[in-house]
CSV table of C-alpha atoms and ligand atoms in Angstrom, one decimal:
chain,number,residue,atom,x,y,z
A,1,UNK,CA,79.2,18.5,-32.8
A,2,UNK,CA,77.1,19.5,-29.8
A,3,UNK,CA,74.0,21.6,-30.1
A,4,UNK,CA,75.1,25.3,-29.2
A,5,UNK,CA,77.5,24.8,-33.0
A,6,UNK,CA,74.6,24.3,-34.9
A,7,UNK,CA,71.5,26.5,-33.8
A,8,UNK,CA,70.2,29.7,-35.2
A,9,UNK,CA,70.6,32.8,-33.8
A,10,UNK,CA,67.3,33.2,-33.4
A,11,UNK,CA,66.9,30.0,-30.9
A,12,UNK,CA,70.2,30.7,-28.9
A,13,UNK,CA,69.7,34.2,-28.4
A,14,UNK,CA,66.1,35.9,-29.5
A,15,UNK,CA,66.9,38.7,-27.5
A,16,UNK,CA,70.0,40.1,-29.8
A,17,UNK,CA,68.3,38.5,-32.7
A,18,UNK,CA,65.5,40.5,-32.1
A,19,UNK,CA,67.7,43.6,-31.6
A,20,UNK,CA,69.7,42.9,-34.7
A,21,UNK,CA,66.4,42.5,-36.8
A,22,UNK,CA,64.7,45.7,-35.8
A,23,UNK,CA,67.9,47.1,-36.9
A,24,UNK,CA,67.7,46.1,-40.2
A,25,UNK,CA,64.5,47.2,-40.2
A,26,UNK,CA,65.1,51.0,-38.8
A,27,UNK,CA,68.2,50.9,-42.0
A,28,UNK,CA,65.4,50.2,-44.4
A,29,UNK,CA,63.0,52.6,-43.6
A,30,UNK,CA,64.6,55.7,-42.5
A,31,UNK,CA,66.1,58.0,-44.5
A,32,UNK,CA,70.5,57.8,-43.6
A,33,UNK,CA,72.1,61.2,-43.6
A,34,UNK,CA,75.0,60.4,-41.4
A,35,UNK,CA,77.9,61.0,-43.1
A,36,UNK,CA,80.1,58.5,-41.8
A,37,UNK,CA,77.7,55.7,-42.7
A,38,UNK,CA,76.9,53.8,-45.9
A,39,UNK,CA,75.5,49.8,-46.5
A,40,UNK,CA,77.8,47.9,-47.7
A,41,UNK,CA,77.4,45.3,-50.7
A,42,UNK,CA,76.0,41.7,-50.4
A,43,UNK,CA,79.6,40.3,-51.2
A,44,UNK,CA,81.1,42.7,-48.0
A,45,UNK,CA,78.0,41.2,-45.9
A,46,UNK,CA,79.2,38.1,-46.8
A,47,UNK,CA,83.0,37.9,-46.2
A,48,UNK,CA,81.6,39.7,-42.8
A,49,UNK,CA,80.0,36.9,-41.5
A,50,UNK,CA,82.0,34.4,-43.0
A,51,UNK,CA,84.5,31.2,-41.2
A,52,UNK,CA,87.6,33.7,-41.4
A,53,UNK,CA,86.5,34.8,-38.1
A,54,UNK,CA,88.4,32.1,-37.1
A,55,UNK,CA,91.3,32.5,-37.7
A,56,UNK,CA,94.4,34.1,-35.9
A,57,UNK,CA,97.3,35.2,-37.9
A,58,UNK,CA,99.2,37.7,-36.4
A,59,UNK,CA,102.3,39.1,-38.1
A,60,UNK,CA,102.7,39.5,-41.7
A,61,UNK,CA,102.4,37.7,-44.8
A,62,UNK,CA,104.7,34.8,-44.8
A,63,UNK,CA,106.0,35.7,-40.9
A,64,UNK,CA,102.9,34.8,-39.5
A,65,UNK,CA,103.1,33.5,-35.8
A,66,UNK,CA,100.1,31.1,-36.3
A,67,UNK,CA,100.5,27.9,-38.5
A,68,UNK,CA,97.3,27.3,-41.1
A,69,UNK,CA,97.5,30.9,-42.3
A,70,UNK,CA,98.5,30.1,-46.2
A,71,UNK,CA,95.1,30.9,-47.3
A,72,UNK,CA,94.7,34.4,-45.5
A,73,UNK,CA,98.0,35.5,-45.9
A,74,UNK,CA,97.5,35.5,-49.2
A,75,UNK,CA,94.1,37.5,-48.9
A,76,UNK,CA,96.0,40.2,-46.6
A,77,UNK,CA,98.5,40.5,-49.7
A,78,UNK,CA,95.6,40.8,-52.1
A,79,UNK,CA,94.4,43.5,-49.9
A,80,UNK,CA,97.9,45.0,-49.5
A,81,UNK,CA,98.1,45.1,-53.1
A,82,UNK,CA,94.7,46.6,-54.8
A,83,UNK,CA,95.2,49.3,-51.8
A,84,UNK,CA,98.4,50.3,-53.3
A,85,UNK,CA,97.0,50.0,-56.6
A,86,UNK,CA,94.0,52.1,-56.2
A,87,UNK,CA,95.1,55.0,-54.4
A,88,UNK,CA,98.7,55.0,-55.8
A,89,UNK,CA,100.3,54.1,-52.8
A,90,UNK,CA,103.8,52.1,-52.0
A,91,UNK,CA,102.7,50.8,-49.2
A,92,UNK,CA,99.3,49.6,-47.3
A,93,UNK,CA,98.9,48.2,-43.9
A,94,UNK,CA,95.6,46.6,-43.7
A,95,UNK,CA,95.2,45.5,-40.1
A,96,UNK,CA,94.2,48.4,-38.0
A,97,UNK,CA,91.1,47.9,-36.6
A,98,UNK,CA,89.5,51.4,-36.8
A,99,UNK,CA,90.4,54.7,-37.9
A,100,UNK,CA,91.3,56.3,-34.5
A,101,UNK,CA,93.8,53.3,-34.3
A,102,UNK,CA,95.4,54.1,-37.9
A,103,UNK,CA,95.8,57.4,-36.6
A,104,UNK,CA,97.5,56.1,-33.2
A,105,UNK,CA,99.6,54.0,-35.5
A,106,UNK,CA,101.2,56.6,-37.2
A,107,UNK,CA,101.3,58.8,-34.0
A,108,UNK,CA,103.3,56.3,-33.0
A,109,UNK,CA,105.3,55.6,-35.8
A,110,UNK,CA,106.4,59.3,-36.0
A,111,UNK,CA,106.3,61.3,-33.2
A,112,UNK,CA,107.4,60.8,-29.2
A,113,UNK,CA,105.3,61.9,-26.2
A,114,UNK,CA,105.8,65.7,-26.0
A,115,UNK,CA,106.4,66.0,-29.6
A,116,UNK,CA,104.5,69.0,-31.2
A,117,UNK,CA,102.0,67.4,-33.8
A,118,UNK,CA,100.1,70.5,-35.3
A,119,UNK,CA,96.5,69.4,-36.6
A,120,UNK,CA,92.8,70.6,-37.0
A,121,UNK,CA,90.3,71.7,-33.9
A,122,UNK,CA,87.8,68.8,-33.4
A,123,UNK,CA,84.8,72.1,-33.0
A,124,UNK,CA,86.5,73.4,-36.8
A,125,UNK,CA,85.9,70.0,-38.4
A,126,UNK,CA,88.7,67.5,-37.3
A,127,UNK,CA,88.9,64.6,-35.5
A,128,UNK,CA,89.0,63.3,-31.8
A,129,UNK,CA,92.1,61.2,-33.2
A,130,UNK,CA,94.1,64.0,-34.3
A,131,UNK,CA,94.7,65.5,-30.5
A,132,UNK,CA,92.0,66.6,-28.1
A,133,UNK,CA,93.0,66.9,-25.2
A,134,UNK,CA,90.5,63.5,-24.3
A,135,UNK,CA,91.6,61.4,-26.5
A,136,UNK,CA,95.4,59.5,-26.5
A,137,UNK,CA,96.7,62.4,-28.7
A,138,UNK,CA,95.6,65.1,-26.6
A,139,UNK,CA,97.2,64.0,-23.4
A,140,UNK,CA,100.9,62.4,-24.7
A,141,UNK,CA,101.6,65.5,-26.9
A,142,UNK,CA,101.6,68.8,-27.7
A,143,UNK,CA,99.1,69.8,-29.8
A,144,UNK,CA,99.2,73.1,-31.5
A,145,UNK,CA,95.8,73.1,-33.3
A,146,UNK,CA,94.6,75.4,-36.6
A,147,UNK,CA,91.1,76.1,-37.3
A,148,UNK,CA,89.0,77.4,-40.5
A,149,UNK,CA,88.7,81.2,-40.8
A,150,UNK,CA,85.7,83.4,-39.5
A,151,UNK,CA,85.0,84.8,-42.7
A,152,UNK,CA,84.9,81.6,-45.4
A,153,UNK,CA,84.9,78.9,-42.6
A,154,UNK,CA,87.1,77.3,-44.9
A,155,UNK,CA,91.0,76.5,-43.8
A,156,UNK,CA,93.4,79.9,-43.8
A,157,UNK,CA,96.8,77.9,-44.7
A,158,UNK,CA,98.6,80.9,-44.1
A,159,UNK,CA,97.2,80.7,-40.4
A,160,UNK,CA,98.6,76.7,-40.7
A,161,UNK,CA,101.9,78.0,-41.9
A,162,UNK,CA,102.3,80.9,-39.5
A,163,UNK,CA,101.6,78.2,-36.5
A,164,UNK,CA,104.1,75.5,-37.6
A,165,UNK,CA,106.7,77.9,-39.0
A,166,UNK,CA,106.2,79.1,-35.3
A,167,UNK,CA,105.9,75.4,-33.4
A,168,UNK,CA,108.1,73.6,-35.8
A,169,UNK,CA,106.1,70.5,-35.2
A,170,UNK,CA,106.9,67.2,-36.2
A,171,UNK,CA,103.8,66.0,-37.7
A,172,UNK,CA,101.4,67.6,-39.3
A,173,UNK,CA,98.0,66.1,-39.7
A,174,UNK,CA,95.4,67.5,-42.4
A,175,UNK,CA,92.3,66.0,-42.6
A,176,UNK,CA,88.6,66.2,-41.1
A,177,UNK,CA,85.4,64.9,-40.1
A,178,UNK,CA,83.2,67.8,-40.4
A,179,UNK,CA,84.7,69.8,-43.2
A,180,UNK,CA,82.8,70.4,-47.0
A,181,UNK,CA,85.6,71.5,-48.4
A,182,UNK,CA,88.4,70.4,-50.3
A,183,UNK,CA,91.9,70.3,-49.1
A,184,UNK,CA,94.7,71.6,-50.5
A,185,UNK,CA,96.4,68.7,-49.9
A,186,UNK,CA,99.8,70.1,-52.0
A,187,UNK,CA,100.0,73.3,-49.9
A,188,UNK,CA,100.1,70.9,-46.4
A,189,UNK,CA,103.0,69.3,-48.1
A,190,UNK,CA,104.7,72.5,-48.9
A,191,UNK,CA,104.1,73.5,-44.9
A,192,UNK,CA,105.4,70.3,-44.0
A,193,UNK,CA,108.2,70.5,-46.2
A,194,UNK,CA,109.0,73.9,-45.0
A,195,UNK,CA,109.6,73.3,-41.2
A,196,UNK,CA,110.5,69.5,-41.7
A,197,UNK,CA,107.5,67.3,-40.9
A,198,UNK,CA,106.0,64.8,-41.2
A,199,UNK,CA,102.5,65.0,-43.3
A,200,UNK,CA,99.3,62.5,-42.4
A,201,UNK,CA,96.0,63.2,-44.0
A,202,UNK,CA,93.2,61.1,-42.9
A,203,UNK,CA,91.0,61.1,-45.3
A,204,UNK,CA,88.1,58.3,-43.8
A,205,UNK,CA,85.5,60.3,-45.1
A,206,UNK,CA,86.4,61.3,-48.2
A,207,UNK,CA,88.1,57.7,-49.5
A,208,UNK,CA,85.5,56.8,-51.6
A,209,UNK,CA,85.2,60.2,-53.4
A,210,UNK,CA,89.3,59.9,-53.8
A,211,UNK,CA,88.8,56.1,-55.2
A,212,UNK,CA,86.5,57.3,-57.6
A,213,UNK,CA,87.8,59.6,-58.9
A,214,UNK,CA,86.2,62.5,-57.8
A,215,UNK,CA,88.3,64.3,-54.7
A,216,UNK,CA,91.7,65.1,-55.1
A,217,UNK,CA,93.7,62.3,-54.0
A,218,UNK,CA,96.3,63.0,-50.9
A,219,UNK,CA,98.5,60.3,-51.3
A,220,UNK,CA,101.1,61.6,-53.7
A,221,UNK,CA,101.1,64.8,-51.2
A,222,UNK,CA,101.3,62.7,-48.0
A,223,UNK,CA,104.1,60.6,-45.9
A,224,UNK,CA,100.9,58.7,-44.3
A,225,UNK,CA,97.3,58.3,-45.3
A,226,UNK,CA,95.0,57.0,-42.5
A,227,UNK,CA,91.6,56.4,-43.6
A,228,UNK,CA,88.7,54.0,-42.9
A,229,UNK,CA,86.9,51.8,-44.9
A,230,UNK,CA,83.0,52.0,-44.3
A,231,UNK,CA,82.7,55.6,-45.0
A,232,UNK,CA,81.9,57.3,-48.8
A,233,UNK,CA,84.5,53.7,-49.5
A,234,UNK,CA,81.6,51.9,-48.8
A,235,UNK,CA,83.2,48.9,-47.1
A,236,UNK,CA,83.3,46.9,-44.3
A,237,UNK,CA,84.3,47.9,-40.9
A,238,UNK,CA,87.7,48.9,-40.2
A,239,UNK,CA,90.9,51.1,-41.4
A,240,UNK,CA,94.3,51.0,-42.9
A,241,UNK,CA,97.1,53.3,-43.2
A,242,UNK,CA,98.9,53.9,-46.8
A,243,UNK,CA,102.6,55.2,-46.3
A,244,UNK,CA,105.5,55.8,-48.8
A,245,UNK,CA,108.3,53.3,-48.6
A,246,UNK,CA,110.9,54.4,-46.3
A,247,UNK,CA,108.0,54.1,-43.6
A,248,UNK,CA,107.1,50.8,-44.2
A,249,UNK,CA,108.5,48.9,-42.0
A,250,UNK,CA,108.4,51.3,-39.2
A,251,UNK,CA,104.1,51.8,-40.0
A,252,UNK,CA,103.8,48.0,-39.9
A,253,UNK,CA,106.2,47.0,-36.9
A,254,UNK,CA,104.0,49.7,-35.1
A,255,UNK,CA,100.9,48.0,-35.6
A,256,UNK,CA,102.1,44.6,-34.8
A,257,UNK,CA,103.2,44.3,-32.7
A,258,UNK,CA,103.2,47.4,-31.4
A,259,UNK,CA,99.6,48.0,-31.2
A,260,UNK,CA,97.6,45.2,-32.2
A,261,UNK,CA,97.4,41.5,-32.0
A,262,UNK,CA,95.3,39.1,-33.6
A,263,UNK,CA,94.4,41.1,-36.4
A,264,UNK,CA,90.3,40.5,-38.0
A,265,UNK,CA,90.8,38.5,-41.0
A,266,UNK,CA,87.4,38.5,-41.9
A,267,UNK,CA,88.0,42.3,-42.0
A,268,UNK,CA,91.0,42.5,-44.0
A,269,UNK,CA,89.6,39.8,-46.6
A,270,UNK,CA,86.3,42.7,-46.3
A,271,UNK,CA,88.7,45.3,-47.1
A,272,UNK,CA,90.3,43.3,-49.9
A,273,UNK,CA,86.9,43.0,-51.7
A,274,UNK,CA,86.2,46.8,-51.2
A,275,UNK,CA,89.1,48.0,-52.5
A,276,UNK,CA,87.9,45.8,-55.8
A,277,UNK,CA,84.9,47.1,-55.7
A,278,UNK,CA,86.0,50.9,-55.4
A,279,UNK,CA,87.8,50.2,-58.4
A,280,UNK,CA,84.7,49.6,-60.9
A,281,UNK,CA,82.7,51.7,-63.4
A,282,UNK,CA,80.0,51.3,-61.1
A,283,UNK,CA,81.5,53.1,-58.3
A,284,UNK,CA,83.4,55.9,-59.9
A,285,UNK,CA,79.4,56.7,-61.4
A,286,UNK,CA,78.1,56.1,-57.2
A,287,UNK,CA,81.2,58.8,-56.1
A,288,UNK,CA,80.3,61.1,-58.9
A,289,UNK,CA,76.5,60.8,-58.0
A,290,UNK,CA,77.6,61.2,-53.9
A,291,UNK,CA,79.0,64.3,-54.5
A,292,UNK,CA,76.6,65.6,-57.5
A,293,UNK,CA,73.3,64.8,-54.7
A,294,UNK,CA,75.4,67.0,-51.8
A,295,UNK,CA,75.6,69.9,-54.1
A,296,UNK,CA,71.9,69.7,-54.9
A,297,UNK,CA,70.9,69.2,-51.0
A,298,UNK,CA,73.4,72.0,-50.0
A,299,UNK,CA,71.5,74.1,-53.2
A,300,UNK,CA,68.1,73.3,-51.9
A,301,UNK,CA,68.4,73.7,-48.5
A,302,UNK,CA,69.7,77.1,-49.0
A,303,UNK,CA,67.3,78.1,-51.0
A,304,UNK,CA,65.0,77.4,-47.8
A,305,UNK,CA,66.8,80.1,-45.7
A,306,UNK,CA,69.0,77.6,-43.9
A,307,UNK,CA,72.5,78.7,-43.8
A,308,UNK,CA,75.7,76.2,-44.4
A,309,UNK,CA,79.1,76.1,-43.3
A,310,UNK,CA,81.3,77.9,-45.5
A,311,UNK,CA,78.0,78.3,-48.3
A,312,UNK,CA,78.1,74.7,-49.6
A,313,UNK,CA,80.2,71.4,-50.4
A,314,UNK,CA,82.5,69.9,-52.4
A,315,UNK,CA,82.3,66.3,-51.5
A,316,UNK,CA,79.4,64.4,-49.6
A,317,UNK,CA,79.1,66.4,-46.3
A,318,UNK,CA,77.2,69.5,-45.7
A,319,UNK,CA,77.0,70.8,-42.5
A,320,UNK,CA,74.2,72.6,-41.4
A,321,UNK,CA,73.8,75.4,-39.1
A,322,UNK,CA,70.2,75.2,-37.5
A,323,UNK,CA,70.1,78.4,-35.4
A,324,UNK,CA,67.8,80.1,-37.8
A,325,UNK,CA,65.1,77.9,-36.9
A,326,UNK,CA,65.4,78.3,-33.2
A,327,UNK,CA,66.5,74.7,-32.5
A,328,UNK,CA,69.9,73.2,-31.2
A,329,UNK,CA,72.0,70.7,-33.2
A,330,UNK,CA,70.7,68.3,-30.5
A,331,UNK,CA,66.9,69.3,-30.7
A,332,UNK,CA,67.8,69.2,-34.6
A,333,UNK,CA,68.8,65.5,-34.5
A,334,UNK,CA,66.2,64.5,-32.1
A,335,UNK,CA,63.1,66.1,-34.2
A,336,UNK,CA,64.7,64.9,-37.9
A,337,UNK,CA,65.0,61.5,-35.9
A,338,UNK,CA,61.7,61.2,-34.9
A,339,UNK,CA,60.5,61.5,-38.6
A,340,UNK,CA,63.0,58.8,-39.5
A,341,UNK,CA,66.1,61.1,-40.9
A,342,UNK,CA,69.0,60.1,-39.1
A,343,UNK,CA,71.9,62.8,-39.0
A,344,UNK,CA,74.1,63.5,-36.1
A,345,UNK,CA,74.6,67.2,-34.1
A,346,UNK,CA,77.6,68.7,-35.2
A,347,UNK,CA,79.9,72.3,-33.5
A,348,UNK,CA,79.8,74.4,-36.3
A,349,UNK,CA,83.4,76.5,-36.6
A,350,UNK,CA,83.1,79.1,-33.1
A,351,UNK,CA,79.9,77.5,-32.3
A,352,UNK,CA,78.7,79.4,-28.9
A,353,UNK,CA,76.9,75.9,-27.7
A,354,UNK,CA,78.5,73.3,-26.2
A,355,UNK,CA,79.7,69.9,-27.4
A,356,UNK,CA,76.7,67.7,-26.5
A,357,UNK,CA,73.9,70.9,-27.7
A,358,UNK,CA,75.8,72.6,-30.9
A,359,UNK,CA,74.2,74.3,-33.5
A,360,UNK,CA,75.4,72.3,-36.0
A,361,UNK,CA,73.7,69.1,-37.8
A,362,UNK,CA,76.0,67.2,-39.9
A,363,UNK,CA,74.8,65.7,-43.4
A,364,UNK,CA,75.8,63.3,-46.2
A,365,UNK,CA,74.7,62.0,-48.8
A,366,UNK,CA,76.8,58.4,-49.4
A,367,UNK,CA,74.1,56.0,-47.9
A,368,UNK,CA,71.3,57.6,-49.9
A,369,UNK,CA,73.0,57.2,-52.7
A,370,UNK,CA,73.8,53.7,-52.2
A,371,UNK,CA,70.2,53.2,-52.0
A,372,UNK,CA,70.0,54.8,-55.5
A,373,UNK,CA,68.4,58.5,-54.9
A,374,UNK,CA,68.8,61.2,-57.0
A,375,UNK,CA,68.9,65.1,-57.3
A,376,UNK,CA,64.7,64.4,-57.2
A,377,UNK,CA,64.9,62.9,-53.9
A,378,UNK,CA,67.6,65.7,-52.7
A,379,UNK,CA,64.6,68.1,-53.1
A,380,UNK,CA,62.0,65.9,-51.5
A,381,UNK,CA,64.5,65.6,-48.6
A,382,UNK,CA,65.7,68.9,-47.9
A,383,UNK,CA,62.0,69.7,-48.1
A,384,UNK,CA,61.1,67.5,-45.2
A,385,UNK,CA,64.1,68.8,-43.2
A,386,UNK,CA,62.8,72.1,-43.8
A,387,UNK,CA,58.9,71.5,-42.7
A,388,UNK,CA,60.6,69.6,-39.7
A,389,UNK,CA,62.9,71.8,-38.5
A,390,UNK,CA,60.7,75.3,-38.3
A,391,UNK,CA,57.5,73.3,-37.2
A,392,UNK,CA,59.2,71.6,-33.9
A,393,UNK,CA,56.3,71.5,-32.1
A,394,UNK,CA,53.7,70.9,-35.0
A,395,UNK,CA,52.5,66.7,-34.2
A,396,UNK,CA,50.8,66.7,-37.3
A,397,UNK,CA,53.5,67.6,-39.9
A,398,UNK,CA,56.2,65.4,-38.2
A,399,UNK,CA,53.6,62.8,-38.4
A,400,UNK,CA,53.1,63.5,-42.5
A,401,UNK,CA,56.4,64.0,-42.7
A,402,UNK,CA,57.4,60.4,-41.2
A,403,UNK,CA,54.7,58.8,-43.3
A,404,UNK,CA,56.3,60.6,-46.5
A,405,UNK,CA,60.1,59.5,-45.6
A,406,UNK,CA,58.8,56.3,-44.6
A,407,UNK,CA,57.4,55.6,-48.6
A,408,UNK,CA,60.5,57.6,-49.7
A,409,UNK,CA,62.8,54.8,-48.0
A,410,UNK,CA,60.9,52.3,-49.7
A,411,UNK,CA,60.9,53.3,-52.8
A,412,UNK,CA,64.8,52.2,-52.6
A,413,UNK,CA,64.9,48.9,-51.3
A,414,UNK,CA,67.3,48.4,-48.9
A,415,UNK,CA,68.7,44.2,-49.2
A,416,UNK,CA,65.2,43.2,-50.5
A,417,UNK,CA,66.5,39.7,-51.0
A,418,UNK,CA,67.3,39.6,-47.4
A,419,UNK,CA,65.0,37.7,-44.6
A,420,UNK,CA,67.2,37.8,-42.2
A,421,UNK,CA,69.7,40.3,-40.9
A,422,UNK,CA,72.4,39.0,-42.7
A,423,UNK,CA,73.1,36.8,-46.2
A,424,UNK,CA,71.8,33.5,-46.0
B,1,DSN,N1,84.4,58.8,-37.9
B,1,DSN,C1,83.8,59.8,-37.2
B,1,DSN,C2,82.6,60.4,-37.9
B,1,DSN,O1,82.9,61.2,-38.7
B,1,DSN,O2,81.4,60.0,-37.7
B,1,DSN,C3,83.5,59.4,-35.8
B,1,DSN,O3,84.7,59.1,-35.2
């Protein structure tokens, strides 16, 4: 074998493995409060990098259009399986490649361009997937959207029913990337039912709340279930869609071939082991500690005069509005980031700013609880986001502050066995 199959990283390309090992350092010492993002186990890290990258095997189990796939068919019917198994479902397709493609998948397994689909407002807590008008959604359909009300910030269903009792749309999405709340997931179905629909939820960022145990679970509500896999599910990257059985073959001819290709093995076998994992002791007590550490930051940051969409949380997402501090959800980001907190700008629900200022930051608490913190460190934290956020200009406490985070991160080793930025 020549040369190029058998060097390191490190000697073919120092400038990426450079990149890729200041990464893992940032990971380790910063505090993660985005509340998409998680670390996924050692085993996940290691499927990831592992041969199956390799392979092509498009089609199905056992009508593959590649030869040399009877050892990863097999793993895509494992995943199939424990997906079904774990969130009660009849059917799982495992292939699509990210969560906005689940959601295209089923868009395109239910409705037809110009079809009313009636779903959430991306600035109320939904999803670019689920029909702005930039996304693929937004422009092939018509979108009648609902929002959260001005009072409780939380969803007015009679608002959702009024709109598709008025619309009659064909699919109805629930489901959010910004939302605290709960959804009542058996209300959607009675809308749906009422006007004929079809029901989706996507629930990416609240699959590994619903997997242990601790979020209601939409699937015996739902026609479709999109989610992802790397969010509170704490997997690797990637998505699948859970259906009941009469869409089965519809959701799966859609993907493949009507979407995707080759599909990532080496993903699917990832999202075989996480659905394994999801289904331990171990992780119904990491969901149960997810959502118990939101709570206490939500509690605690209120308690420092900072006001939160719709008062609080019930799952691992709080989002924050930051206007009583005189900052933007942009400055807000950029001044928790440069103590080492990482969080995103969020719109909170009728937010006056625009998209790319807001006066929203979004938080959650999944990766930090990987890492092993507790309701002590929710304090600690929402103490340094506090000092942060009403001192912007004050050098000297974002500088104690950074130092403090820095020792805080630490304390929870992130991959201490690691050298390298991956298992080896
Ligand atoms: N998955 C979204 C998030 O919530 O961060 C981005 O598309």
């Amino acid at each position: 074998m020549n040369k190029i199959m058998s060097e390191t990283l490190n000697s073919i390309d120092p400038e990426i493995y450079d990149l890729t090992k200041k990464e893992l350092k940032r990971q380790r010492v910063h505090i993660e409060l985005i509340a998409s993002e998680n670390f996924v186990p050692r085993s996940l890290l290691e499927i990831q990098g592992s041969i199956l990258t390799n392979k092509y095997a498009e089609g199905y189990p056992h009508k593959k259009y590649y030869g040399g796939c009877e050892f990863v068919e097999v793993i895509e019917e494992i995943a199939v399986k424990r997906a079904c198994e774990l969130f009660g479902s009849d059917h799982a397709n495992v292939q699509p490649h990210a969560g906005a493609s689940a959601n295209q998948a089923v868009f395109f397994a239910t409705v037809n361009p110009g079809d009313t689909v009636l779903s959430m407002k991306l600035d109320h807590g939904g999803h670019l997937s689920h029909g702005h008008p930039v996304n693929f959604s937004g422009r092939f359909y018509n979108i009648v959207a609902y929002g959260v009300s001005r009072e409780t910030e939380t969803i007015d269903y009679d608002e959702v029913e009024r709109l598709a009792k008025e619309s009659k749309p064909k699919l109805i999405i629930a489901g959010a990337s910004a939302y605290p709340r709960f959804i009542d997931f058996a209300r959607f179905r009675s809308i749906a039912d009422e006007v004929g629909a079809v029901l989706l939820v996507d629930m990416a960022h609240i699959a590994g709340l619903v997997a242990g145990g601790v979020h209601p679970n939409p699937t015996p509500y739902s026609d479709f279930v999109s989610s992802t896999s790397h969010k509170t599910l704490r997997g690797t990257r990637g998505a699948f869609v859970l259906c009941k059985k009469e869409y089965a073959q519809t959701l799966d001819r859609t993907v493949f071939p009507g979407m995707q290709g080759g599909p990532l093995v080496q993903s699917i076998a990832g999202k075989a082991v996480t659905f394994l994992l999801a289904g331990t002791e171990e992780f119904k007590e990491y969901s149960a500690q997810v959502v118990k550490n939101a709570k206490v930051l939500a509690k605690c940051l209120t308690e420092r005069g900072f006001r939160l969409v719709s008062g609080g949380t019930d799952n691992h997402l709080i989002l924050l509005d930051v206007r009583s501090r005189n900052v933007t959800g942009k400055e807000g980001e950029i001044l928790l980031g440069e103590v080492g907190i990482t969080t995103n700008k969020n719109m909170i629900p009728f937010d006056p700013a625009k998209p790319m200022v807001t006066s929203g930051v979004r938080l959650g608490t999944a990766a930090i609880t990987t890492r092993g913190m507790k309701e002590p460190e929710m304090e600690v934290i929402s103490d340094a986001i506090e000092r942060v956020l009403s001192n912007p200009q004050n050098e000297n406490i974002k500088k104690e502050v950074k130092a403090h985070m820095a020792a805080l991160a630490e304390g929870f080793p992130l991959y201490p066995e690691l050298v390298e930025p991956w298992v080896n």
